[in-house]
Short mmCIF file of C-alpha atoms in Angstrom, two decimals:
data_model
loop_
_atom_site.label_atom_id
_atom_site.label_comp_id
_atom_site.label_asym_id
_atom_site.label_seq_id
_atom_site.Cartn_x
_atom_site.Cartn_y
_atom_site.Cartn_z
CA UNK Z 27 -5.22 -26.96 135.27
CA UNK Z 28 -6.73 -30.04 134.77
CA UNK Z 29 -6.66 -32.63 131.19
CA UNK Z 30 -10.28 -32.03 130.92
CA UNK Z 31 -9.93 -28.61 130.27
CA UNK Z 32 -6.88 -28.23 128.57
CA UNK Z 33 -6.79 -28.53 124.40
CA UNK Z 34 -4.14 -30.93 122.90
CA UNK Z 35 -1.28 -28.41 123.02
CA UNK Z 36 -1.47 -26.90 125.93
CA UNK Z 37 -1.70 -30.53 127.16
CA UNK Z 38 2.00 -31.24 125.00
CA UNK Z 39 3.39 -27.57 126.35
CA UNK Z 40 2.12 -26.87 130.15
CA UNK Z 41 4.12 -28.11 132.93
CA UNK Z 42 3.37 -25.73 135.64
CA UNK Z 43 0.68 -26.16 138.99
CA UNK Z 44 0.09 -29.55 138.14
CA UNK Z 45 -0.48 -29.71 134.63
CA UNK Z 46 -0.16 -33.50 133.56
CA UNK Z 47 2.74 -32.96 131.33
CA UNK Z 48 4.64 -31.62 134.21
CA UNK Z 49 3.49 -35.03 135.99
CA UNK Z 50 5.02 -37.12 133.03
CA UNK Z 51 8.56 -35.33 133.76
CA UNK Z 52 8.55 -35.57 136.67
CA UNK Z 53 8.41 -39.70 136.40
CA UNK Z 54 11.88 -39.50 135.32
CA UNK Z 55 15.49 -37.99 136.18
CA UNK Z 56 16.35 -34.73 135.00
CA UNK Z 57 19.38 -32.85 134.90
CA UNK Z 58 19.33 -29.66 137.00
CA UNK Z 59 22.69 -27.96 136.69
CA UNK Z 60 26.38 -29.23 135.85
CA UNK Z 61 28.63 -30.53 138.80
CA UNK Z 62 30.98 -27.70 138.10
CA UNK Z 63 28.42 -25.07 139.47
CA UNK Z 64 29.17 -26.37 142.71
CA UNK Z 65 32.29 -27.43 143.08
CA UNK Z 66 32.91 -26.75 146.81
CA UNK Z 67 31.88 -28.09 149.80
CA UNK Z 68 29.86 -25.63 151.85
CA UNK Z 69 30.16 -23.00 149.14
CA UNK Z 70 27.62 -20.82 147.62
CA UNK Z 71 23.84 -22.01 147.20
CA UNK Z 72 22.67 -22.04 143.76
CA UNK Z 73 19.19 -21.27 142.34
CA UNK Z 74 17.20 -22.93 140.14
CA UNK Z 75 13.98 -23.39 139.09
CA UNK Z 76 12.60 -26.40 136.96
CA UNK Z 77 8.78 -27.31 136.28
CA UNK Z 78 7.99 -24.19 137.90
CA UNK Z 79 9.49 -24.53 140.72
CA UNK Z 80 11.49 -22.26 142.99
CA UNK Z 81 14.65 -23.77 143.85
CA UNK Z 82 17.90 -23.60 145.55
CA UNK Z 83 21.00 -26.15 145.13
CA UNK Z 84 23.60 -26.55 147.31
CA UNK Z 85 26.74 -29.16 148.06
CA UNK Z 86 27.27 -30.06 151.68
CA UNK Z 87 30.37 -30.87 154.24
CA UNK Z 88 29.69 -34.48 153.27
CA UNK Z 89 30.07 -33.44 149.47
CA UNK Z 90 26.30 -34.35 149.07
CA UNK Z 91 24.32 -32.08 146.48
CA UNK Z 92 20.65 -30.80 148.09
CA UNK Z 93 17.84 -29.38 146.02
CA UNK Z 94 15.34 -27.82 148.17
CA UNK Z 95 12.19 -25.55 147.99
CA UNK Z 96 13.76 -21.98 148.04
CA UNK Z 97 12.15 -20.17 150.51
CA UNK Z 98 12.65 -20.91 154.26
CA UNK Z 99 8.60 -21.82 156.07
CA UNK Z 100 9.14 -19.45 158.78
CA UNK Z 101 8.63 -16.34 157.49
CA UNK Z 102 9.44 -17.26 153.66
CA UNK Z 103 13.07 -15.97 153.09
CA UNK Z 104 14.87 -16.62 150.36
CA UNK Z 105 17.51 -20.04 151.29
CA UNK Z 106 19.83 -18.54 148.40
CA UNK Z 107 21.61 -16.27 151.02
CA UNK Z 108 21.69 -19.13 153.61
CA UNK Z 109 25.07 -20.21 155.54
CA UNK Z 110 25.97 -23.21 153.96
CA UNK Z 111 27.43 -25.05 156.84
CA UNK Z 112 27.77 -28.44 159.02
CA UNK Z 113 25.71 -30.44 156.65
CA UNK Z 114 23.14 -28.08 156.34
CA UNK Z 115 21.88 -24.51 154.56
CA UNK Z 116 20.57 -22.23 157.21
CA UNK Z 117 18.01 -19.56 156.92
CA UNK Z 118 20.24 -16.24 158.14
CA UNK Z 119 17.02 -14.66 159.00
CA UNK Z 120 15.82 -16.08 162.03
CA UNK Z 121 18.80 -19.13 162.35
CA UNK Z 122 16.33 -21.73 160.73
CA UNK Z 123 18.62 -24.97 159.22
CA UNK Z 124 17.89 -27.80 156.58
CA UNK Z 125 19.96 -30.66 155.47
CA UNK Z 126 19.82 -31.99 151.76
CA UNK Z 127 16.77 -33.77 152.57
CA UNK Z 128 15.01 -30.57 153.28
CA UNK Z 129 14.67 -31.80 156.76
CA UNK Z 130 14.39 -29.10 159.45
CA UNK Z 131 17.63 -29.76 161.54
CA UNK Z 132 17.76 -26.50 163.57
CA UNK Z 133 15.44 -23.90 165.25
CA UNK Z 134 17.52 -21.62 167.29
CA UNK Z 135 15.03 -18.79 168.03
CA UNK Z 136 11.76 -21.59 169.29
CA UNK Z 137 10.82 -21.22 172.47
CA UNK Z 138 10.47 -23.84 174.42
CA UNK Z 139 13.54 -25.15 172.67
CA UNK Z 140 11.84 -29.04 173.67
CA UNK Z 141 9.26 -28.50 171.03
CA UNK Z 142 11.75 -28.52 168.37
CA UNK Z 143 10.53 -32.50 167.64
CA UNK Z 144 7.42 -32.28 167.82
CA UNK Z 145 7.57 -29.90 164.89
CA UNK Z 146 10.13 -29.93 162.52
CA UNK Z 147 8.65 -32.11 160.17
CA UNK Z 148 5.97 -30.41 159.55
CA UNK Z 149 7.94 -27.39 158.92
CA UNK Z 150 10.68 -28.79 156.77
CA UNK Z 151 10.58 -28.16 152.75
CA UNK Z 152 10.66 -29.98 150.01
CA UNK Z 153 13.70 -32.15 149.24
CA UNK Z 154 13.75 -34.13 146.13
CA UNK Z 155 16.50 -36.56 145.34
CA UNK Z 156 20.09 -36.05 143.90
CA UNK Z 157 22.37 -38.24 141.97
CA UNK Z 158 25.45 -36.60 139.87
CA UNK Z 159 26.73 -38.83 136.80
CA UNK Z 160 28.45 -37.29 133.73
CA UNK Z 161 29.28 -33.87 135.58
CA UNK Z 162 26.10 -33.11 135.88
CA UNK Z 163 23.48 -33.00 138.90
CA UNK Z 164 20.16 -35.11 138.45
CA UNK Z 165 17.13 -34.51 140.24
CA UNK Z 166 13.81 -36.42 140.86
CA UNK Z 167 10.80 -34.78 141.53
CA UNK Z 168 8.67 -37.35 141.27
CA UNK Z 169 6.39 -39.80 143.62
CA UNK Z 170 8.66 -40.79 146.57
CA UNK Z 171 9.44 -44.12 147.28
CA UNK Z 172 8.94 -44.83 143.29
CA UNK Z 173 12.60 -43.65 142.45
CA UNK Z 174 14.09 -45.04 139.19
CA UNK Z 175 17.39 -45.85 138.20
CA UNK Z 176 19.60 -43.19 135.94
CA UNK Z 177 18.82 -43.86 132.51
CA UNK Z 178 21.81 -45.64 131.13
CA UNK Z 179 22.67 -43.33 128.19
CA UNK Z 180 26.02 -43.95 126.81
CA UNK Z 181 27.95 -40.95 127.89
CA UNK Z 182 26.95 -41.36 131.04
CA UNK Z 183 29.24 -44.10 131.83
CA UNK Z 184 32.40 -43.10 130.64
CA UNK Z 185 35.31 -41.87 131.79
CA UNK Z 186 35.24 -37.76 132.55
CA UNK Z 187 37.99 -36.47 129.79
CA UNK Z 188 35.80 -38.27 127.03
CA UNK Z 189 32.58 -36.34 127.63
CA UNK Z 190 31.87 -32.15 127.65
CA UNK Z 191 28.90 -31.62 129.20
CA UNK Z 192 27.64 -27.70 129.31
CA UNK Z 193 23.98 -25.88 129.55
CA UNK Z 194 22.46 -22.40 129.08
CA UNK Z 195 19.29 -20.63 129.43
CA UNK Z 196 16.69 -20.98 126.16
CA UNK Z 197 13.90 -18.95 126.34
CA UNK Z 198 11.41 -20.44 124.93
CA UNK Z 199 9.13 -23.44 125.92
CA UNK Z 200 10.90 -26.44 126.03
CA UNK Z 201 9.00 -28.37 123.59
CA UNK Z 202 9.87 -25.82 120.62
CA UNK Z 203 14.21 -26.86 121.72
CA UNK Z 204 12.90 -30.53 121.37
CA UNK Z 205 11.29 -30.51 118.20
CA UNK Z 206 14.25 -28.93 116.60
CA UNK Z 207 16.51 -31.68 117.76
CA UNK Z 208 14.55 -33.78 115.43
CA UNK Z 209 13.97 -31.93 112.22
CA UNK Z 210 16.57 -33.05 110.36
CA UNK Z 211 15.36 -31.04 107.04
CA UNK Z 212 16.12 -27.78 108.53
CA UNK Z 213 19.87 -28.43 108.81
CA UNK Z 214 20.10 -28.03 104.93
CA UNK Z 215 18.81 -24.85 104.91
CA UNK Z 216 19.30 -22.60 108.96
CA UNK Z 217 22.76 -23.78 109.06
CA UNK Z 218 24.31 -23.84 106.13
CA UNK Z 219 27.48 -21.84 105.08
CA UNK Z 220 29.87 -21.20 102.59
CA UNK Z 221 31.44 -24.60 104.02
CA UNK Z 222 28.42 -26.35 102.82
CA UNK Z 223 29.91 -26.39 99.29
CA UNK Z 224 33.27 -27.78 100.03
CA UNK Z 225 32.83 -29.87 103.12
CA UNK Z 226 31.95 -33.54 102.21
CA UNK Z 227 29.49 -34.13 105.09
CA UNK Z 228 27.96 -30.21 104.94
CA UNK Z 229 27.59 -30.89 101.23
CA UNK Z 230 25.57 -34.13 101.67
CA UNK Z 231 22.82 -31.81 104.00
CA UNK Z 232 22.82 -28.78 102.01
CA UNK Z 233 21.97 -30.63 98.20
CA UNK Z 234 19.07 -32.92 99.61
CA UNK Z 235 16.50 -30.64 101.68
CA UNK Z 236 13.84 -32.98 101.50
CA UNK Z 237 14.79 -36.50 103.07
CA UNK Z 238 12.54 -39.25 103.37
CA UNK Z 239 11.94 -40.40 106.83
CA UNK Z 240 11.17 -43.19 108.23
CA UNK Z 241 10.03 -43.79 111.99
CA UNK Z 242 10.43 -46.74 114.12
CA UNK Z 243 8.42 -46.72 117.44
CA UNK Z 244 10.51 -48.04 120.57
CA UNK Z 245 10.07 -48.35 124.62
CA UNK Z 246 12.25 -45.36 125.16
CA UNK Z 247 10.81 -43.07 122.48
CA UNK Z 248 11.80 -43.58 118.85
CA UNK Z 249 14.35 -44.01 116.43
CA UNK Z 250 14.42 -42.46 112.65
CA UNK Z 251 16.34 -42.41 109.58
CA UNK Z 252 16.59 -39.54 107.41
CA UNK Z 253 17.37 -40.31 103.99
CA UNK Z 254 19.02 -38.40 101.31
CA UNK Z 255 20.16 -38.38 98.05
CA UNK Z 256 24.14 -39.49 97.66
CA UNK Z 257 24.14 -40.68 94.23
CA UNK Z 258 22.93 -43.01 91.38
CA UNK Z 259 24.18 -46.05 93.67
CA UNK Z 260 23.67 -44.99 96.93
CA UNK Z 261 22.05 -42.57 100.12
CA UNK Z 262 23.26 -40.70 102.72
CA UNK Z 263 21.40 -42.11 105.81
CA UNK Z 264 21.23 -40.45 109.60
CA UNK Z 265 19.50 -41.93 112.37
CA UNK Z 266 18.29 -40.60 115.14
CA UNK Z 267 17.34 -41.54 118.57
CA UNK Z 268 14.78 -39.60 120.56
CA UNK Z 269 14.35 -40.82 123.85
CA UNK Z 270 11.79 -40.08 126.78
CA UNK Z 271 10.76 -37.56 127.37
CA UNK Z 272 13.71 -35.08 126.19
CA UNK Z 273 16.26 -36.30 125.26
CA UNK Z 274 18.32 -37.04 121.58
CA UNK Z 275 21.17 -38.58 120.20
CA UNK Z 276 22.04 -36.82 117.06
CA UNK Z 277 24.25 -38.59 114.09
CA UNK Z 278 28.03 -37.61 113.73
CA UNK Z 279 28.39 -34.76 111.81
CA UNK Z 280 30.95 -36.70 109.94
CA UNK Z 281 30.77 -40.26 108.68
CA UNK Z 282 34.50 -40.86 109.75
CA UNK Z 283 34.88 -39.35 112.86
CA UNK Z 284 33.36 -40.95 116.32
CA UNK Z 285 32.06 -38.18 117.87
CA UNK Z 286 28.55 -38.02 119.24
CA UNK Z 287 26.36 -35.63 120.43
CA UNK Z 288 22.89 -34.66 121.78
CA UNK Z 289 21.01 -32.43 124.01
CA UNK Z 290 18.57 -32.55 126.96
CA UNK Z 291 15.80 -30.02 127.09
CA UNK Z 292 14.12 -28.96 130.94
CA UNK Z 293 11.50 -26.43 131.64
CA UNK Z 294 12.15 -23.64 133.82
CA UNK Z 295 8.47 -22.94 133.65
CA UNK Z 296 6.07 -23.26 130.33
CA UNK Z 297 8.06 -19.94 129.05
CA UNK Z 298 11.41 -20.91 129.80
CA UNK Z 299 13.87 -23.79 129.08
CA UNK Z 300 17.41 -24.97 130.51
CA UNK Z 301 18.83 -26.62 127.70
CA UNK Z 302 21.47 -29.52 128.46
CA UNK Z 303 24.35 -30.80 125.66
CA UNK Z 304 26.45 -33.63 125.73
CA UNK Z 305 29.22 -34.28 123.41
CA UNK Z 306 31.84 -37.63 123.88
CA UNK Z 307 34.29 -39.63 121.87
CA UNK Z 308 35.21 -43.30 122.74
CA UNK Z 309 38.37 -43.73 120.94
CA UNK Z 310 40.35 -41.17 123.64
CA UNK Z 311 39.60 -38.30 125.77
CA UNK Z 312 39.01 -34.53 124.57
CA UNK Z 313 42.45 -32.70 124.10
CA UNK Z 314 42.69 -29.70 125.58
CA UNK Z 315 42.23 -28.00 122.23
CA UNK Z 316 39.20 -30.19 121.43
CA UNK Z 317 37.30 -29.07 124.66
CA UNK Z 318 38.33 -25.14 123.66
CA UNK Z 319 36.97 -25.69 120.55
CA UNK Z 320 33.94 -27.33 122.15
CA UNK Z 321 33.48 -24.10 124.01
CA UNK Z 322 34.35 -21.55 121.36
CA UNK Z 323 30.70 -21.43 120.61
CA UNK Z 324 30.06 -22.42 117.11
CA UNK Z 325 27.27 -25.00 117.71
CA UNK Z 326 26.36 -26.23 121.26
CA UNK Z 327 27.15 -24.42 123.76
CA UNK Z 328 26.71 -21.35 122.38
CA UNK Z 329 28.96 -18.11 122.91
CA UNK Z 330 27.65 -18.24 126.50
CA UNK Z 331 28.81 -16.57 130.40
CA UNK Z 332 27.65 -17.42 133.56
CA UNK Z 333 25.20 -14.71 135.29
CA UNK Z 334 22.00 -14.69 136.81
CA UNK Z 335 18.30 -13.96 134.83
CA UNK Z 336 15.41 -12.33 136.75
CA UNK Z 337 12.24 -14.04 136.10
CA UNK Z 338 8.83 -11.78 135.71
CA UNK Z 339 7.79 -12.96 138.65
CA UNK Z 340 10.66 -12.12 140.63
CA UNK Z 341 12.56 -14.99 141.45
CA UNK Z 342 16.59 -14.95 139.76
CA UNK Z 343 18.15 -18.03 138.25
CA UNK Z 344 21.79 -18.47 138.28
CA UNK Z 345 22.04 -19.62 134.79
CA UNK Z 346 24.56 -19.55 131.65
CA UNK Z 347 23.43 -16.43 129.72
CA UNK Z 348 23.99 -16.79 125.32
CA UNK Z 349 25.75 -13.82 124.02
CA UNK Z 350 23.38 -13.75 121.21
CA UNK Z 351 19.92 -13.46 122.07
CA UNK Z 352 16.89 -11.25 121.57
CA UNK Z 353 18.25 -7.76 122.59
CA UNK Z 354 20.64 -7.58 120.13
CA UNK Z 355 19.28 -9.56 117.19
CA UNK Z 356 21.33 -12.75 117.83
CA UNK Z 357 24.24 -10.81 116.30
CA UNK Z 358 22.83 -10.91 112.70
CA UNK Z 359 25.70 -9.92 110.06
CA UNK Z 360 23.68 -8.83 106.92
CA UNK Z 361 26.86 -8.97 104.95
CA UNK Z 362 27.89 -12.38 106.48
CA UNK Z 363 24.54 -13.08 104.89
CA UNK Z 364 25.06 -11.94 101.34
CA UNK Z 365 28.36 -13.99 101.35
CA UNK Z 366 27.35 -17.37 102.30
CA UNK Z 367 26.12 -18.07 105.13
CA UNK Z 368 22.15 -18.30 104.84
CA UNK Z 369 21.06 -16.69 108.13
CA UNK Z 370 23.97 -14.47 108.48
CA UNK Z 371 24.04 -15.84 112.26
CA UNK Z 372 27.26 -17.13 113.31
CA UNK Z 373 26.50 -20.24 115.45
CA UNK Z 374 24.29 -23.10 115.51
CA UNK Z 375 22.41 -22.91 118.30
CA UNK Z 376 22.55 -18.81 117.71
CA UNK Z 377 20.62 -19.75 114.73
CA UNK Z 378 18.39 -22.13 116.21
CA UNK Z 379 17.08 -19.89 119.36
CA UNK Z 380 16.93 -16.94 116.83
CA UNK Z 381 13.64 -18.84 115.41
CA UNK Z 382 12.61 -20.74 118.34
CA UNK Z 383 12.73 -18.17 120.68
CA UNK Z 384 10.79 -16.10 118.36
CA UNK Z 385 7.93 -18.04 118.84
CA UNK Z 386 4.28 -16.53 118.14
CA UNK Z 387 2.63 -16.30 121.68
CA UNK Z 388 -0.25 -19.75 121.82
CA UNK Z 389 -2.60 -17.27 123.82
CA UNK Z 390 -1.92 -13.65 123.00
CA UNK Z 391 0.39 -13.18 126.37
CA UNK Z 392 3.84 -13.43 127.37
CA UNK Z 393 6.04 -15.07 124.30
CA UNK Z 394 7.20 -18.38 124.37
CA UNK Z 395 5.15 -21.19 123.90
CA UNK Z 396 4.27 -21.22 119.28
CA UNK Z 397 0.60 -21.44 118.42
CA UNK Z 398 0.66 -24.63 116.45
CA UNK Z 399 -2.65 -24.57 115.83
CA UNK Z 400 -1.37 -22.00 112.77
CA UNK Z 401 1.54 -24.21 112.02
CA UNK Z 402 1.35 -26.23 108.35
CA UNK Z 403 3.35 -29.57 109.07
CA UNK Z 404 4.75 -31.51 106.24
CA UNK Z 405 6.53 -35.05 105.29
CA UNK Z 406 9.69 -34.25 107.11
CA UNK Z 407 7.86 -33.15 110.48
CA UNK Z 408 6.70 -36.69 111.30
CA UNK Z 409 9.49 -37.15 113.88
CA UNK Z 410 8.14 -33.91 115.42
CA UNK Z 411 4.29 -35.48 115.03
CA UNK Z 412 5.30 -38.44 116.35
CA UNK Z 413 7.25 -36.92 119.33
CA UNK Z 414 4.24 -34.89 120.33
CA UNK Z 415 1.70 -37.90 120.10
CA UNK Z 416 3.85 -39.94 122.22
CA UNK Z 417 4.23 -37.06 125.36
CA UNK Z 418 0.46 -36.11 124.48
CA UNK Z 419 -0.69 -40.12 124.88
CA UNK Z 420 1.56 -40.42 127.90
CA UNK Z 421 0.68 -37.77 129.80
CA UNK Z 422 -3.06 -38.62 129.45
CA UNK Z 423 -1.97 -42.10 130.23
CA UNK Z 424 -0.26 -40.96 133.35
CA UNK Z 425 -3.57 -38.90 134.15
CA UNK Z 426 -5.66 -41.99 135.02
CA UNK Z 427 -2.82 -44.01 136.76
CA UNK Z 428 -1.00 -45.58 134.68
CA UNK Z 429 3.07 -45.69 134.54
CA UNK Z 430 4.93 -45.00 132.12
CA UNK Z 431 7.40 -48.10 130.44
CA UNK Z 432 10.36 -45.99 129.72
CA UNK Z 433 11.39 -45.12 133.39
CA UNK Z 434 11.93 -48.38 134.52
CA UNK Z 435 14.11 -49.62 131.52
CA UNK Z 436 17.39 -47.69 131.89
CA UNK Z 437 19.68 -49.92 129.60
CA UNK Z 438 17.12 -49.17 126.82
CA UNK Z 439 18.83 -45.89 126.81
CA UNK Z 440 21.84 -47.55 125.90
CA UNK Z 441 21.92 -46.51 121.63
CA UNK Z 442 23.65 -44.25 119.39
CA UNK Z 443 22.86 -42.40 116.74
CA UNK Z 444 24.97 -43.09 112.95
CA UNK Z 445 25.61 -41.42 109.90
CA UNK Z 446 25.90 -43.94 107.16
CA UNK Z 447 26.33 -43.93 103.19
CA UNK Z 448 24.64 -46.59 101.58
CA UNK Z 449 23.42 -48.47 99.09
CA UNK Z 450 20.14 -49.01 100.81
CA UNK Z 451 16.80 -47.21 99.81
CA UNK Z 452 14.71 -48.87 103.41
CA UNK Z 453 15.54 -48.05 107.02
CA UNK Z 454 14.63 -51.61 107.94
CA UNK Z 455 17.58 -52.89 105.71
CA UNK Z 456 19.82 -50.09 106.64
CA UNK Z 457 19.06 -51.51 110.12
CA UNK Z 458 19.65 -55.17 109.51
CA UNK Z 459 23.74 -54.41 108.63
CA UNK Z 460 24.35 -51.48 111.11
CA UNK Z 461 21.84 -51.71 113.72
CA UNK Z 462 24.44 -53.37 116.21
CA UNK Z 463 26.67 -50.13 116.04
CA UNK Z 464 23.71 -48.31 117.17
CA UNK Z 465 23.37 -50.73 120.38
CA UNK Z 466 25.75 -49.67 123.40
CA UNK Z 467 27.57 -53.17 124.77
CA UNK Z 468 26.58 -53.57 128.27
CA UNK Z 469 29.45 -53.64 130.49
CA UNK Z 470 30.97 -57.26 131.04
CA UNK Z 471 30.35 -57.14 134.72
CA UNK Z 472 26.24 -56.66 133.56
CA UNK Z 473 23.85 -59.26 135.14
CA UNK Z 474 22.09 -61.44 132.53
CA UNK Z 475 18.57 -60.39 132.09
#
């Protein structure tokens, strides 16, 4: 599908068989799966499947993390039940063996065996590049040779204890996961509870459902403050970051505590989504209660287990599976409902996939990706206009040739997100007193620029 004939949204949504917004993604790193998932060397393959792509992960002898095409060239077999061994996954079919280049290392059943160099480059399969930071494997799948540094987000460069890392399966396109990240009005209303009337912080969202934003156009992406109502002296400010071409840093829930948070958002497909969260603290690392909190469910991850989910078009995923999903109505509680809580949903991200996944099928098919063309925007949206102008200018950009800015500056990465109370009505002067606690020191060792 080419950007002549594709309209606007389809342009922001489609990823797959060369679409050009799969091209913009694939300029930059994206995570694929955490660490964790393969923890041993020469243990079990994995599969994925990102940007519509069939694909199988595995961790060699060396301790080096491959993801490779997942379906062997000689007669197509799957590489997920492969002998991981000696540096290499190999085919059980017919003996065929790749390293974690996707280099063809072995051909045991050739004949004459002395041909083996003359052709296993043309049949080895795809390899792209690996890097694991933050407990969590990276890939590249973009032009070789043009391979860009990590970006330099914050949690992403400290210690292990003070960052939780997690992801699950979100099935819905991944542009409907990213545009909730950064609709900040919906928090007053989807998630609030009975705790919304006695929790400081909760009761700031839930009396001001209309904040004024303001947006502030960067390298990476953007940054915007959400502004609401505190009292006759003063506003309750967040600011966001959203960064290219995923990614967010969401304010502390609480104005006291230094916690941070955000999420990462990678399409399976233009149906399906792996979402990605990352939570840290800088003051100390996660107690062991912290992280079981963390994982109890309540907002991100989700009540969650690991399993596998067949796609319809036959490949399985080895994935993290939500408790709450479609089949059984995201575990709605009508009486939980009546008593507080507005959606009668339990978690957060229960109650966001509830409506995203929902979504109103763009083309009368399968469900996933929302017709926006019926969608009524208003003030508060902007950060969701502006995020789909950006992707929507840079993947035509990226269409005639040019490169995109935001790859190649890693440390702009490098901000936070703050909560703030305030006597300021303007972002711009909110800015001028605590922009510098939304900049990320660079490490003393840095080089000057």
């Amino acid at each position: 599908m080419t950007q002549q004939n594709m309209k606007p949204f389809d342009l922001l949504t489609r990823v797959e068989n060369g679409a050009p917004m799969g091209d913009v993604l694939r300029q930059f790193w994206l995570p694929a799966l955490l660490s964790s998932e393969l923890a041993e060397r020469d243990g079990a393959p994995l599969r994925l499947r990102i940007l519509g792509e069939d694909l199988v992960a595995f961790r060699d002898t060396k301790g080096r993390v491959g993801i490779l095409e997942a379906y062997c060239p000689h007669k197509l077999a799957p590489l997920f039940f492969g002998r991981n061994e000696e540096c290499g996954l190999r085919c059980v079919y017919h003996g065929w063996k790749f390293d974690v280049t996707g280099e063809c290392v072995d051909m045991p059943n050739i004949v004459p065996p002395d041909n083996f160099d003359q052709i296993k480059k043309r049949l080895s399969v795809t390899g792209y590049e690996t890097r694991e930071a933050a407990g969590i494997v990276w890939v590249y799948m973009g032009p070789k040779g043009e391979v860009p540094e990590l970006p330099q987000m914050e949690w992403m460069t400290l210690p292990p204890g003070h960052v939780h890392v997690s992801r699950w399966l979100h099935r819905s396109n991944w542009v409907q996961g990213l545009e909730g990240e950064i609709d900040t009005s919906h928090i007053s209303f989807l998630h609030s509870s009975a705790e919304s009337k006695i929790v400081p912080d909760l009761i700031r969202l839930a009396k001001d459902g209309a904040p004024k934003i303001t947006i502030r156009d960067t390298d990476y992406g953007f940054v915007y403050g959400a502004r609401r109502y505190e009292d006759e002296t003063s506003f309750y400010w967040r600011v966001t970051q959203w960064m290219l071409p995923m990614w967010s840093a969401i304010p502390p829930r609480s104005i006291t505590t230094p916690i941070f948070t955000g999420r990462g958002w990678v399409p399976i497909d233009d149906y399906l989504t792996t979402a990605f969260a990352y939570r840290y603290r800088l003051d100390r690392p996660f107690t062991p209660q912290e992280i079981a909190d963390i994982e109890r469910g309540d907002a991100f991850p989700p009540r969650m287990a690991r399993g596998t989910f067949a796609l319809p078009h036959g490949y399985v995923i080895d994935t993290f599976l939500p408790a709450a999903n479609k089949e059984n109505d995201y575990l709605i509680d009508r009486e939980f409902q009546k008593k507080g809580n507005f959606t009668g949903i339990w978690g957060v991200n229960e109650q966001d996939r509830a409506l995203q996944e929902y979504a109103v099928s763009a083309d009368g098919g399968r469900p996933g990706i929302v017709d926006r063309a019926r969608e009524h925007l208003v003030a508060s949206d902007a950060p969701t206009a502006m995020a789909r102008t950006k992707l929507i200018q840079l993947a035509r950009a990226i269409a005639k040739g040019e490169k995109p800015i935001a790859p190649g500056r890693p440390a702009s990465y490098a901000v936070r997100a703050i909560s703030r109370v305030s006597p300021h009505a303007e972002l711009d002067d909110l800015l001028r007193e605590h922009g510098h606690e939304m900049v990320v020191p660079p490490p003393a060792d840095a080089p000057a620029e």
